[in-house]
PDB file of C-alpha atoms in Angstrom:
ATOM      1  CA  PRO A   1      -8.535  25.984 -15.253  1.00 77.00           C
ATOM      2  CA  GLN A   2      -9.509  28.969 -13.115  1.00 89.00           C
ATOM      3  CA  LEU A   3      -7.937  27.540  -9.959  1.00 89.00           C
ATOM      4  CA  SER A   4      -4.296  27.431  -8.945  1.00 89.00           C
ATOM      5  CA  GLY A   5      -2.902  24.211  -7.548  1.00 89.00           C
ATOM      6  CA  LEU A   6      -3.056  25.643  -3.994  1.00 90.00           C
ATOM      7  CA  GLU A   7      -6.728  26.578  -4.427  1.00 93.00           C
ATOM      8  CA  LEU A   8      -7.513  23.101  -5.709  1.00 93.00           C
ATOM      9  CA  ILE A   9      -5.814  21.469  -2.727  1.00 92.00           C
ATOM     10  CA  GLN A  10      -7.805  23.710  -0.374  1.00 91.00           C
ATOM     11  CA  GLN A  11     -11.104  22.887  -2.096  1.00 93.00           C
ATOM     12  CA  LEU A  12     -10.373  19.133  -2.034  1.00 93.00           C
ATOM     13  CA  ARG A  13      -9.603  19.304   1.683  1.00 91.00           C
ATOM     14  CA  GLU A  14     -12.737  21.325   2.396  1.00 92.00           C
ATOM     15  CA  ALA A  15     -14.754  18.702   0.431  1.00 95.00           C
ATOM     16  CA  GLY A  16     -13.302  15.983   2.738  1.00 92.00           C
ATOM     17  CA  VAL A  17     -11.119  14.339   0.083  1.00 91.00           C
ATOM     18  CA  VAL A  18      -8.352  12.594   2.027  1.00 86.00           C
ATOM     19  CA  VAL A  19      -5.661  11.353  -0.403  1.00 90.00           C
ATOM     20  CA  PRO A  20      -2.048  12.299  -0.713  1.00 93.00           C
ATOM     21  CA  ILE A  21      -1.701  15.131  -3.166  1.00 94.00           C
ATOM     22  CA  ILE A  22       1.481  15.772  -5.060  1.00 94.00           C
ATOM     23  CA  LEU A  23       1.625  19.370  -6.336  1.00 92.00           C
ATOM     24  CA  VAL A  24       3.584  19.853  -9.566  1.00 91.00           C
ATOM     25  CA  THR A  25       4.454  23.421 -10.445  1.00 88.00           C
ATOM     26  CA  VAL A  26       6.876  25.585 -12.361  1.00 88.00           C
ATOM     27  CA  SER A  27       7.525  27.753  -9.302  1.00 83.00           C
ATOM     28  CA  HIS A  28      10.977  27.355  -7.628  1.00 83.00           C
ATOM     29  CA  ASP A  29       9.828  29.549  -4.780  1.00 85.00           C
ATOM     30  CA  VAL A  30      10.274  28.079  -1.320  1.00 88.00           C
ATOM     31  CA  ASP A  31       7.264  30.019  -0.113  1.00 90.00           C
ATOM     32  CA  THR A  32       5.012  28.249  -2.637  1.00 87.00           C
ATOM     33  CA  ALA A  33       6.268  24.861  -1.391  1.00 87.00           C
ATOM     34  CA  VAL A  34       5.565  25.847   2.250  1.00 90.00           C
ATOM     35  CA  LYS A  35       2.082  27.063   1.295  1.00 90.00           C
ATOM     36  CA  ALA A  36       1.359  23.861  -0.611  1.00 90.00           C
ATOM     37  CA  ILE A  37       2.362  21.646   2.332  1.00 91.00           C
ATOM     38  CA  GLU A  38       0.375  23.893   4.739  1.00 92.00           C
ATOM     39  CA  ALA A  39      -2.700  23.610   2.452  1.00 90.00           C
ATOM     40  CA  GLY A  40      -2.469  19.843   2.674  1.00 90.00           C
ATOM     41  CA  ALA A  41      -0.266  18.671  -0.174  1.00 92.00           C
ATOM     42  CA  TYR A  42       1.678  15.539   0.611  1.00 93.00           C
ATOM     43  CA  ASP A  43       4.651  16.540  -1.557  1.00 94.00           C
ATOM     44  CA  PHE A  44       5.797  19.189  -4.025  1.00 90.00           C
ATOM     45  CA  LEU A  45       7.620  18.756  -7.302  1.00 92.00           C
ATOM     46  CA  VAL A  46       9.078  21.393  -9.606  1.00 91.00           C
ATOM     47  CA  LYS A  47       8.808  21.205 -13.373  1.00 92.00           C
ATOM     48  CA  PRO A  48      10.438  19.906 -15.503  1.00 93.00           C
ATOM     49  CA  ILE A  49       9.623  16.662 -13.847  1.00 93.00           C
ATOM     50  CA  HIS A  50      12.492  14.276 -13.101  1.00 93.00           C
ATOM     51  CA  PHE A  51      10.709  10.961 -13.498  1.00 95.00           C
ATOM     52  CA  PRO A  52      12.760   8.910 -10.992  1.00 96.00           C
ATOM     53  CA  GLN A  53      11.915  11.578  -8.400  1.00 96.00           C
ATOM     54  CA  LEU A  54       8.223  11.404  -9.363  1.00 96.00           C
ATOM     55  CA  LEU A  55       8.228   7.654  -9.050  1.00 97.00           C
ATOM     56  CA  ILE A  56       9.728   7.830  -5.525  1.00 97.00           C
ATOM     57  CA  CYS A  57       7.234  10.526  -4.605  1.00 96.00           C
ATOM     58  CA  VAL A  58       4.288   8.439  -5.797  1.00 97.00           C
ATOM     59  CA  GLN A  59       5.536   5.307  -4.073  1.00 97.00           C
ATOM     60  CA  ARG A  60       5.898   7.183  -0.762  1.00 96.00           C
ATOM     61  CA  ALA A  61       2.393   8.633  -1.218  1.00 96.00           C
ATOM     62  CA  PHE A  62       0.932   5.157  -1.722  1.00 96.00           C
ATOM     63  CA  GLN A  63       2.772   3.811   1.348  1.00 97.00           C
ATOM     64  CA  TYR A  64       1.578   6.827   3.385  1.00 94.00           C
ATOM     65  CA  ASN A  65      -1.990   6.198   2.318  1.00 93.00           C
ATOM     66  CA  LEU A  66      -1.761   2.521   3.193  1.00 95.00           C
ATOM     67  CA  LEU A  67      -0.315   3.272   6.614  1.00 95.00           C
ATOM     68  CA  ASN A  68      -2.898   5.930   7.253  1.00 92.00           C
ATOM     69  CA  ASN A  69      -5.743   3.558   6.392  1.00 93.00           C
ATOM     70  CA  GLU A  70      -4.239   0.847   8.551  1.00 96.00           C
ATOM     71  CA  ASN A  71      -3.942   3.289  11.458  1.00 96.00           C
ATOM     72  CA  LYS A  72      -7.605   4.279  11.129  1.00 94.00           C
ATOM     73  CA  THR A  73      -8.642   0.590  11.047  1.00 96.00           C
ATOM     74  CA  LEU A  74      -6.583  -0.211  14.143  1.00 97.00           C
ATOM     75  CA  LYS A  75      -7.971   2.786  16.081  1.00 96.00           C
ATOM     76  CA  THR A  76     -11.526   1.691  15.231  1.00 95.00           C
ATOM     77  CA  ALA A  77     -10.760  -1.824  16.410  1.00 96.00           C
ATOM     78  CA  ILE A  78      -9.333  -0.627  19.669  1.00 95.00           C
ATOM     79  CA  GLU A  79     -12.375   1.572  20.348  1.00 92.00           C
TER      80      GLU A  79
END
């Protein structure tokens, strides 16, 4: 509760957590979206949540994660 979403993303990245993070916020500020992506967020949604948009966002995050893992596996196999 004491952390902002941006601070949480930064702490997760510093801890080595590598998963797509979707930041959900009430802020409509473009600067906040840019900071979230720079901090390591995969995507950024503004409340109130539009559930079809959330579904697409989550599906893309899963696909990204699968491709990222496949890429790592292929790089290891090549080495």
